[in-house]
GROMACS .gro file of C-alpha atoms in nm:
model
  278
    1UNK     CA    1 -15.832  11.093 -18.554
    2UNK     CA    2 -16.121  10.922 -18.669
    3UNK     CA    3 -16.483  11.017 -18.815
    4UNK     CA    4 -16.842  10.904 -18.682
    5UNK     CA    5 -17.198  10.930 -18.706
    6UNK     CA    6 -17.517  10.819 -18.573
    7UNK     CA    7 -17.862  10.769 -18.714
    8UNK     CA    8 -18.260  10.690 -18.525
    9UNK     CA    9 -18.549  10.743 -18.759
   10UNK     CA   10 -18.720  10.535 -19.004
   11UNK     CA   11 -18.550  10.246 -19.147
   12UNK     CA   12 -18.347  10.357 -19.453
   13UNK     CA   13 -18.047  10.152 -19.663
   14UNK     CA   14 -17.691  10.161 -19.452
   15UNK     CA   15 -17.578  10.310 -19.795
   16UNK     CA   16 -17.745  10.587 -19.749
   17UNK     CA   17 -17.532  10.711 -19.454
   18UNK     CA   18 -17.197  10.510 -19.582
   19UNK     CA   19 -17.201  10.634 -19.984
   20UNK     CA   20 -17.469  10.774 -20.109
   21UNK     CA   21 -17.396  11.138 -20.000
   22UNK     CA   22 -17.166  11.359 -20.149
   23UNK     CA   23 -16.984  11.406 -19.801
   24UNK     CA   24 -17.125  11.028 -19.709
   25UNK     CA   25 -16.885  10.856 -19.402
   26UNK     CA   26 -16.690  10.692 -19.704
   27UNK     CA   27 -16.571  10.994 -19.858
   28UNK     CA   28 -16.504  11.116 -19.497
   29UNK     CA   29 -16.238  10.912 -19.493
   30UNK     CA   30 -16.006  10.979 -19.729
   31UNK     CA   31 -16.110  11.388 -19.797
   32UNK     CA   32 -16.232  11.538 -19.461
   33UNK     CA   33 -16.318  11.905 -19.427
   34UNK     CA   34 -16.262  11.957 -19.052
   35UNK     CA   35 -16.039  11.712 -18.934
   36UNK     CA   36 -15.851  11.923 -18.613
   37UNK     CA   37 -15.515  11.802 -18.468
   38UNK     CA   38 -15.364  11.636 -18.757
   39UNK     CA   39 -15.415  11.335 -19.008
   40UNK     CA   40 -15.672  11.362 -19.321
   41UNK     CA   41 -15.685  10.990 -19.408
   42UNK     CA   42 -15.875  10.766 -19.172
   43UNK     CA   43 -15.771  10.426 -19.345
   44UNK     CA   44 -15.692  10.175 -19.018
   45UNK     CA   45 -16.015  10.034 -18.951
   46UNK     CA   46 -16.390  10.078 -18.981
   47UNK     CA   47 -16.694   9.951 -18.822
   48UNK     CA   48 -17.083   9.982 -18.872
   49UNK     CA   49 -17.345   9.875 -18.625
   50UNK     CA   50 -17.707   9.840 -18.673
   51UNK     CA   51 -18.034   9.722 -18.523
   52UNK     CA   52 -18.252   9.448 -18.664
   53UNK     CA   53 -18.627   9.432 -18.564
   54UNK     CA   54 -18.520   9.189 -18.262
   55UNK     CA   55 -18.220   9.127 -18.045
   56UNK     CA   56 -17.904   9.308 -17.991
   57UNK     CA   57 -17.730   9.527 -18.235
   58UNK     CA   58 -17.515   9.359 -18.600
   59UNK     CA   59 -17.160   9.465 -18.593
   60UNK     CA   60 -16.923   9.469 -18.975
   61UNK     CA   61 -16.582   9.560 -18.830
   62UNK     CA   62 -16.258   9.537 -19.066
   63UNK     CA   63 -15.921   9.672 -19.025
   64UNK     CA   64 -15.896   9.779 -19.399
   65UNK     CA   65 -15.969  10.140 -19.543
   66UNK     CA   66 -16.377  10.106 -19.547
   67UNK     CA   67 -16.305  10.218 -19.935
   68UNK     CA   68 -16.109   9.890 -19.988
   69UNK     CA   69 -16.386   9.664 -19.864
   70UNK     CA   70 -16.541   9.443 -20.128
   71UNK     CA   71 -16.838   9.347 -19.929
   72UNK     CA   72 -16.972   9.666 -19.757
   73UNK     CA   73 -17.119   9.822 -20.069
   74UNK     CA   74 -17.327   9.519 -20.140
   75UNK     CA   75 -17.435   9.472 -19.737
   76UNK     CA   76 -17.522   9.833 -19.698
   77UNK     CA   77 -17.763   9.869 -20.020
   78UNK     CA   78 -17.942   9.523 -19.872
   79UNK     CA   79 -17.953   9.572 -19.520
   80UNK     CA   80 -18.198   9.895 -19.376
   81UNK     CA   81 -18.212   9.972 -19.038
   82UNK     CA   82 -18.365  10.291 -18.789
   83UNK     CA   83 -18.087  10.293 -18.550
   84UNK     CA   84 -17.694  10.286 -18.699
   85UNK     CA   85 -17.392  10.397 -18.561
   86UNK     CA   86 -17.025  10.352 -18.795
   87UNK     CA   87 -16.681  10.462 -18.786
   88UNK     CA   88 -16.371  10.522 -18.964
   89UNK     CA   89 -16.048  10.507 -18.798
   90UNK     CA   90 -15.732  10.664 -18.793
   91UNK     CA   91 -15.500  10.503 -18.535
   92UNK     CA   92 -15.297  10.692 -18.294
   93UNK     CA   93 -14.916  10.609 -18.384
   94UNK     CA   94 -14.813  10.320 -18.152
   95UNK     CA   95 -15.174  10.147 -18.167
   96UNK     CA   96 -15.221   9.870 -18.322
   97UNK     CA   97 -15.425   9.837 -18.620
   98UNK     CA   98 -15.654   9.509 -18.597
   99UNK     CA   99 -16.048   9.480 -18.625
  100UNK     CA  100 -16.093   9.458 -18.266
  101UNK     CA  101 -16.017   9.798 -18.206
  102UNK     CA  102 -16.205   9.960 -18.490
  103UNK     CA  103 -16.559  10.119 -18.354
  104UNK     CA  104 -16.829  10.058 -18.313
  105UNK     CA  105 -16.754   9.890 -17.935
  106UNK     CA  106 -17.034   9.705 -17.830
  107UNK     CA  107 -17.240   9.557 -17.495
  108UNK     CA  108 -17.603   9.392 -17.507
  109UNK     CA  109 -17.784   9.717 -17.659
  110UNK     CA  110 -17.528   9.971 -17.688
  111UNK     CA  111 -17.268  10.085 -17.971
  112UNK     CA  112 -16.991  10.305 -17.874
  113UNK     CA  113 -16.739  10.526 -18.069
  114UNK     CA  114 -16.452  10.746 -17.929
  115UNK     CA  115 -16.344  11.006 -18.213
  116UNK     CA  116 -15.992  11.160 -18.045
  117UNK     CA  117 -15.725  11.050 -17.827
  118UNK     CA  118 -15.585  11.020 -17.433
  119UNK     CA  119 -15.315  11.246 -17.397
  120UNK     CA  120 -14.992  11.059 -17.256
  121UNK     CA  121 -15.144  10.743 -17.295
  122UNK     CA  122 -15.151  10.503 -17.110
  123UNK     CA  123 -14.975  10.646 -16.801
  124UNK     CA  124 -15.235  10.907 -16.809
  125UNK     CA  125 -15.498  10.680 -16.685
  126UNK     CA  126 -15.346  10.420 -16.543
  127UNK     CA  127 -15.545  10.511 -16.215
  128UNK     CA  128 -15.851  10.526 -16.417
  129UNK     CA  129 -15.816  10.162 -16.525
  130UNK     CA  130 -15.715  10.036 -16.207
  131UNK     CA  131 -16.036  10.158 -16.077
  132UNK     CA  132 -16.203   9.878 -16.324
  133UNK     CA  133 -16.266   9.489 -16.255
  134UNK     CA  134 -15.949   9.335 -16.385
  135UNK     CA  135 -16.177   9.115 -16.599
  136UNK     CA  136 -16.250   9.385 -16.781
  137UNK     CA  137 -15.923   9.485 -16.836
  138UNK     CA  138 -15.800   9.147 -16.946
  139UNK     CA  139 -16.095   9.156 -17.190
  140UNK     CA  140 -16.038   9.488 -17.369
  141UNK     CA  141 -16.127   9.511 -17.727
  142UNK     CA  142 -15.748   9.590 -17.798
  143UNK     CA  143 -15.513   9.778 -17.609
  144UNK     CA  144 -15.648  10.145 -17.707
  145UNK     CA  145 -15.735  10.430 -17.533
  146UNK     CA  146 -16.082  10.386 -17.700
  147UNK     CA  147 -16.122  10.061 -17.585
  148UNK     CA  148 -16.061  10.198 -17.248
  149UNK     CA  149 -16.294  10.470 -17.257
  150UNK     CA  150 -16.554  10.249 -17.369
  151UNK     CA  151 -16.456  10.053 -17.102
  152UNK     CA  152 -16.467  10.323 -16.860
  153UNK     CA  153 -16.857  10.437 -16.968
  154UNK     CA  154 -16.961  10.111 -16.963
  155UNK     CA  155 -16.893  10.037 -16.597
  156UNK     CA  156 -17.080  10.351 -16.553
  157UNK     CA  157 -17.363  10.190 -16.728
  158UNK     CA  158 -17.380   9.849 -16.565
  159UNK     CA  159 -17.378  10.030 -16.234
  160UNK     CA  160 -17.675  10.200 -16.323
  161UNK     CA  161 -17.556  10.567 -16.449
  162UNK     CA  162 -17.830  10.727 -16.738
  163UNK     CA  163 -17.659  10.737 -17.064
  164UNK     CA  164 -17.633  11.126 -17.081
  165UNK     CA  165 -17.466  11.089 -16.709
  166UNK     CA  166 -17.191  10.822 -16.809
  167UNK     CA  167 -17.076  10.990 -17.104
  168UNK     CA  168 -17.016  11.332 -16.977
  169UNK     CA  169 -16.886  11.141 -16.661
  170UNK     CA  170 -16.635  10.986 -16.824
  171UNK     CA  171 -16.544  11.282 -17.023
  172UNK     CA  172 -16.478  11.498 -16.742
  173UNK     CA  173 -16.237  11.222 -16.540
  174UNK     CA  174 -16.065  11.177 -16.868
  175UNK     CA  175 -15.979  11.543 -16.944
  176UNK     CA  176 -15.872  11.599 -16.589
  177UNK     CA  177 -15.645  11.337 -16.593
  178UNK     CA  178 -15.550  11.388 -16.906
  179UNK     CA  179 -15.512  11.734 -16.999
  180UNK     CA  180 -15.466  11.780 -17.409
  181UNK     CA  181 -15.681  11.482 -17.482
  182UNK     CA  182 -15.924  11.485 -17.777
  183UNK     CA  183 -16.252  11.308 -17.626
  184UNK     CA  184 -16.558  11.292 -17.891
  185UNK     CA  185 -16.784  11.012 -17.750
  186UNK     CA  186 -17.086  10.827 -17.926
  187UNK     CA  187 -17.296  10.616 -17.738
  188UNK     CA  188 -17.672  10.483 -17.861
  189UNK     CA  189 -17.886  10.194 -17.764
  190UNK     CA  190 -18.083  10.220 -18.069
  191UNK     CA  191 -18.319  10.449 -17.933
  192UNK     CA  192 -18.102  10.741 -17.792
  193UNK     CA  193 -17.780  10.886 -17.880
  194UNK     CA  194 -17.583  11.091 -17.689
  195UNK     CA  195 -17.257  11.262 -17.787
  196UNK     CA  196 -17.011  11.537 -17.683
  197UNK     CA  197 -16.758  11.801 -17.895
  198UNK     CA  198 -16.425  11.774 -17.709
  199UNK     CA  199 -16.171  11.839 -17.940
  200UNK     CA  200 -16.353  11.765 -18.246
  201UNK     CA  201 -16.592  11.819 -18.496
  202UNK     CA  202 -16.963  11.719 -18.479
  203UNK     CA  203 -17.262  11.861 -18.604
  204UNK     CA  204 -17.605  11.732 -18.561
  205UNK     CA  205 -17.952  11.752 -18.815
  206UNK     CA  206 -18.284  11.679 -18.648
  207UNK     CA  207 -18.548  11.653 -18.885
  208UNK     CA  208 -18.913  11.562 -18.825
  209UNK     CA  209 -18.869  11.195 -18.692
  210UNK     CA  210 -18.518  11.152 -18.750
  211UNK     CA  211 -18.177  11.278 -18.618
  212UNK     CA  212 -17.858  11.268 -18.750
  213UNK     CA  213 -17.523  11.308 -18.553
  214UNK     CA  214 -17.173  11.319 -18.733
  215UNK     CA  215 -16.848  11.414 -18.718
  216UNK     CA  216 -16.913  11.661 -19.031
  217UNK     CA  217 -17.233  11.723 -19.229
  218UNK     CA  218 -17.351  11.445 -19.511
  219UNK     CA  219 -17.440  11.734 -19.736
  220UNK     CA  220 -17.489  12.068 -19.816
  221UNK     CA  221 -17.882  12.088 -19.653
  222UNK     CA  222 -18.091  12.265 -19.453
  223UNK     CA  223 -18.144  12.161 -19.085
  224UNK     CA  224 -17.724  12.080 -19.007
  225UNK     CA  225 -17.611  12.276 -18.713
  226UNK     CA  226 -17.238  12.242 -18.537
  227UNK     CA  227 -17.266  12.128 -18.170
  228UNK     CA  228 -17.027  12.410 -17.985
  229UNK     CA  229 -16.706  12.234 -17.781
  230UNK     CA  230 -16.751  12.105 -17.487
  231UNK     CA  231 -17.140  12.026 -17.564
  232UNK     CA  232 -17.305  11.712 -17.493
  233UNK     CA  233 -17.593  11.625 -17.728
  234UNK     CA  234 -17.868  11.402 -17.562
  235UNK     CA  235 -18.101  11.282 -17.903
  236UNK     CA  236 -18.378  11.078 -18.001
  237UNK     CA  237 -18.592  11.019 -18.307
  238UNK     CA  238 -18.737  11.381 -18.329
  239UNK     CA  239 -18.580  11.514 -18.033
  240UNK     CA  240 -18.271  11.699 -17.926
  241UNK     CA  241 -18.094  11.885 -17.657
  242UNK     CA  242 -17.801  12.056 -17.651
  243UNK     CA  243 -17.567  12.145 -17.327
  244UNK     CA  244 -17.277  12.252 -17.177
  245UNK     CA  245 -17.050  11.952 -17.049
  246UNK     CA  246 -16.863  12.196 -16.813
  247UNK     CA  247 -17.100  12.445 -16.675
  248UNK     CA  248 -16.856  12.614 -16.416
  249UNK     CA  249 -16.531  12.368 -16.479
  250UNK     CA  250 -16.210  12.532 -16.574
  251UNK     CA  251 -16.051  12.537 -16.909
  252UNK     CA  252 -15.741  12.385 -16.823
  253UNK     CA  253 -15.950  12.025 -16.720
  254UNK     CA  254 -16.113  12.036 -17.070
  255UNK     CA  255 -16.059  11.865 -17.449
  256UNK     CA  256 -15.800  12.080 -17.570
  257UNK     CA  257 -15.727  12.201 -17.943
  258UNK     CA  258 -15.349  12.079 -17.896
  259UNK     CA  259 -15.325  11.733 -18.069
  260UNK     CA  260 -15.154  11.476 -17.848
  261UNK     CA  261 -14.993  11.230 -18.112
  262UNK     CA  262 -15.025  11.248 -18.504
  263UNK     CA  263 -15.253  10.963 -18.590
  264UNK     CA  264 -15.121  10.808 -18.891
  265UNK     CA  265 -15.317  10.695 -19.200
  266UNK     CA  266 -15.289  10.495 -19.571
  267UNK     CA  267 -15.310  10.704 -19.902
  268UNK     CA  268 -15.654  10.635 -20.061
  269UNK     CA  269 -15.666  10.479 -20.378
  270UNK     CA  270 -15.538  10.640 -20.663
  271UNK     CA  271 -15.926  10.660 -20.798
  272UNK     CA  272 -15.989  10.837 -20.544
  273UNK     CA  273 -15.708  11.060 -20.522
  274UNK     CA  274 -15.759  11.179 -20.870
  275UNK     CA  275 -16.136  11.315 -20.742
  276UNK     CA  276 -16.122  11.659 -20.599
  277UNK     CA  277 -16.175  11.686 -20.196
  278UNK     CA  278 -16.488  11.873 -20.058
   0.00000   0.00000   0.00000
């Protein structure tokens, strides 16, 4: 179903969020410990976004396993950045795997990530999407329910909405017209991140001038706390808040634990299968 993470603090190497941990977003991957709804291997796709000094965000998207790129190991021990946001992806079965739908999405300052899926896709949310300007329909990413949820936040954006308010938005006209879906959002300019639990996984680690959020803990260290489901985080360097999504809403609108396809993945390589998960 995917795996993410997002980083704002002091610069530090990409490698240091992508391999360099024992549970880094590489080893994620291909040995998960809390992947919910089926799949372990996220092999169709990865993506890492960054911010230079200057100007919008760098995006390295590829639709290989990120363990079978060549070139990321060498960019991310180079290239050091204070705000990051990367992905791995496992696609839904029927999706197609290219590099234009592998996360992080992107728009001037923002990077987004959807870790889950739209139940009954697409007929769902057809109404949802018809809502949109048909130029940005015919200008999707790829035809994905997370290009449409990016999609979806980002008109929320452009029209003004705060961050913290487009995201949970979105996730609460998403559930409710799509009841079973798995909705973990990521959004960050660079300077804030905000992200929910529906469905999924996350855990955040604020430390000093730094916070961490990510789909499962880097390593085994002080400071990691899970973010309950249905919680929206709101973060920025040295500063978090935590919150229901659905203060009164019912149950039946929300994320639900039932997974609505089985997302389908590669086998890792057989290096890696011969090192024990965890």
């Amino acid at each position: 179903m995917c795996r993410h993470l997002a980083y704002l603090g002091p610069a530090l190497p990409l490698a240091a969020l992508l391999f360099d941990p024992p549970h880094s977003l590489t080893r994620q991957s291909w040995a998960p410990l809390d992947m919910r709804g089926g799949g372990t291997v996220n092999a169709d796709g990865f993506g890492v976004g960054w911010y230079p000094l200057d100007g919008p965000p760098v995006r390295y998207r590829r639709a290989t396993p990120i363990w079978a790129d060549d070139t990321l190991p060498v960019l991310a021990a180079a290239t050091t950045a204070g705000g990051v946001l990367a992905a791995v992806r496992s696609a839904t079965v029927g999706m197609p795997v290219v590099e234009t739908a592998a996360a992080p999405f992107a728009e001037g300052p923002w990077l987004f990530s959807l870790n889950g899926a739209v139940h009954g896709w697409p007929d769902s949310i057809a109404a949802l999407a018809g809502r949109l300007p048909t130029r940005d329909l015919m200008t999707l990413d790829a035809p994905t329910d997370a290009a449409l949820v990016w999609a979806l936040v980002r008109h929320r954006l452009r029209a003004g909405a705060a961050p913290a308010e487009a995201v949970a938005e979105t996730v609460r006209e998403v559930a409710a017209a799509a009841p079973g879906s798995r909705l973990n959002l990521m959004l960050t300019d660079g300077k804030l991140v905000v992200a929910n639990a529906g469905g999924h996984a996350l855990s955040v680690r604020a430390t000093g001038g730094s916070v961490l959020v990510s789909s499962e803990p880097l390593a085994e260290e002080p400071g990691w706390r899970p973010v309950p489901d249905n919680h929206l985080v709101v973060a920025a360097a040295g500063q978090l808040d935590v919150a229901p999504i659905w203060p009164t809403r019912p149950a039946a609108t929300r994320p639900s634990d039932t997974p609505p396809t089985a997302p389908r993945g590669r086998a890792r390589p057989e290096r890696e299968q011969q090192q024990s998960p965890g």
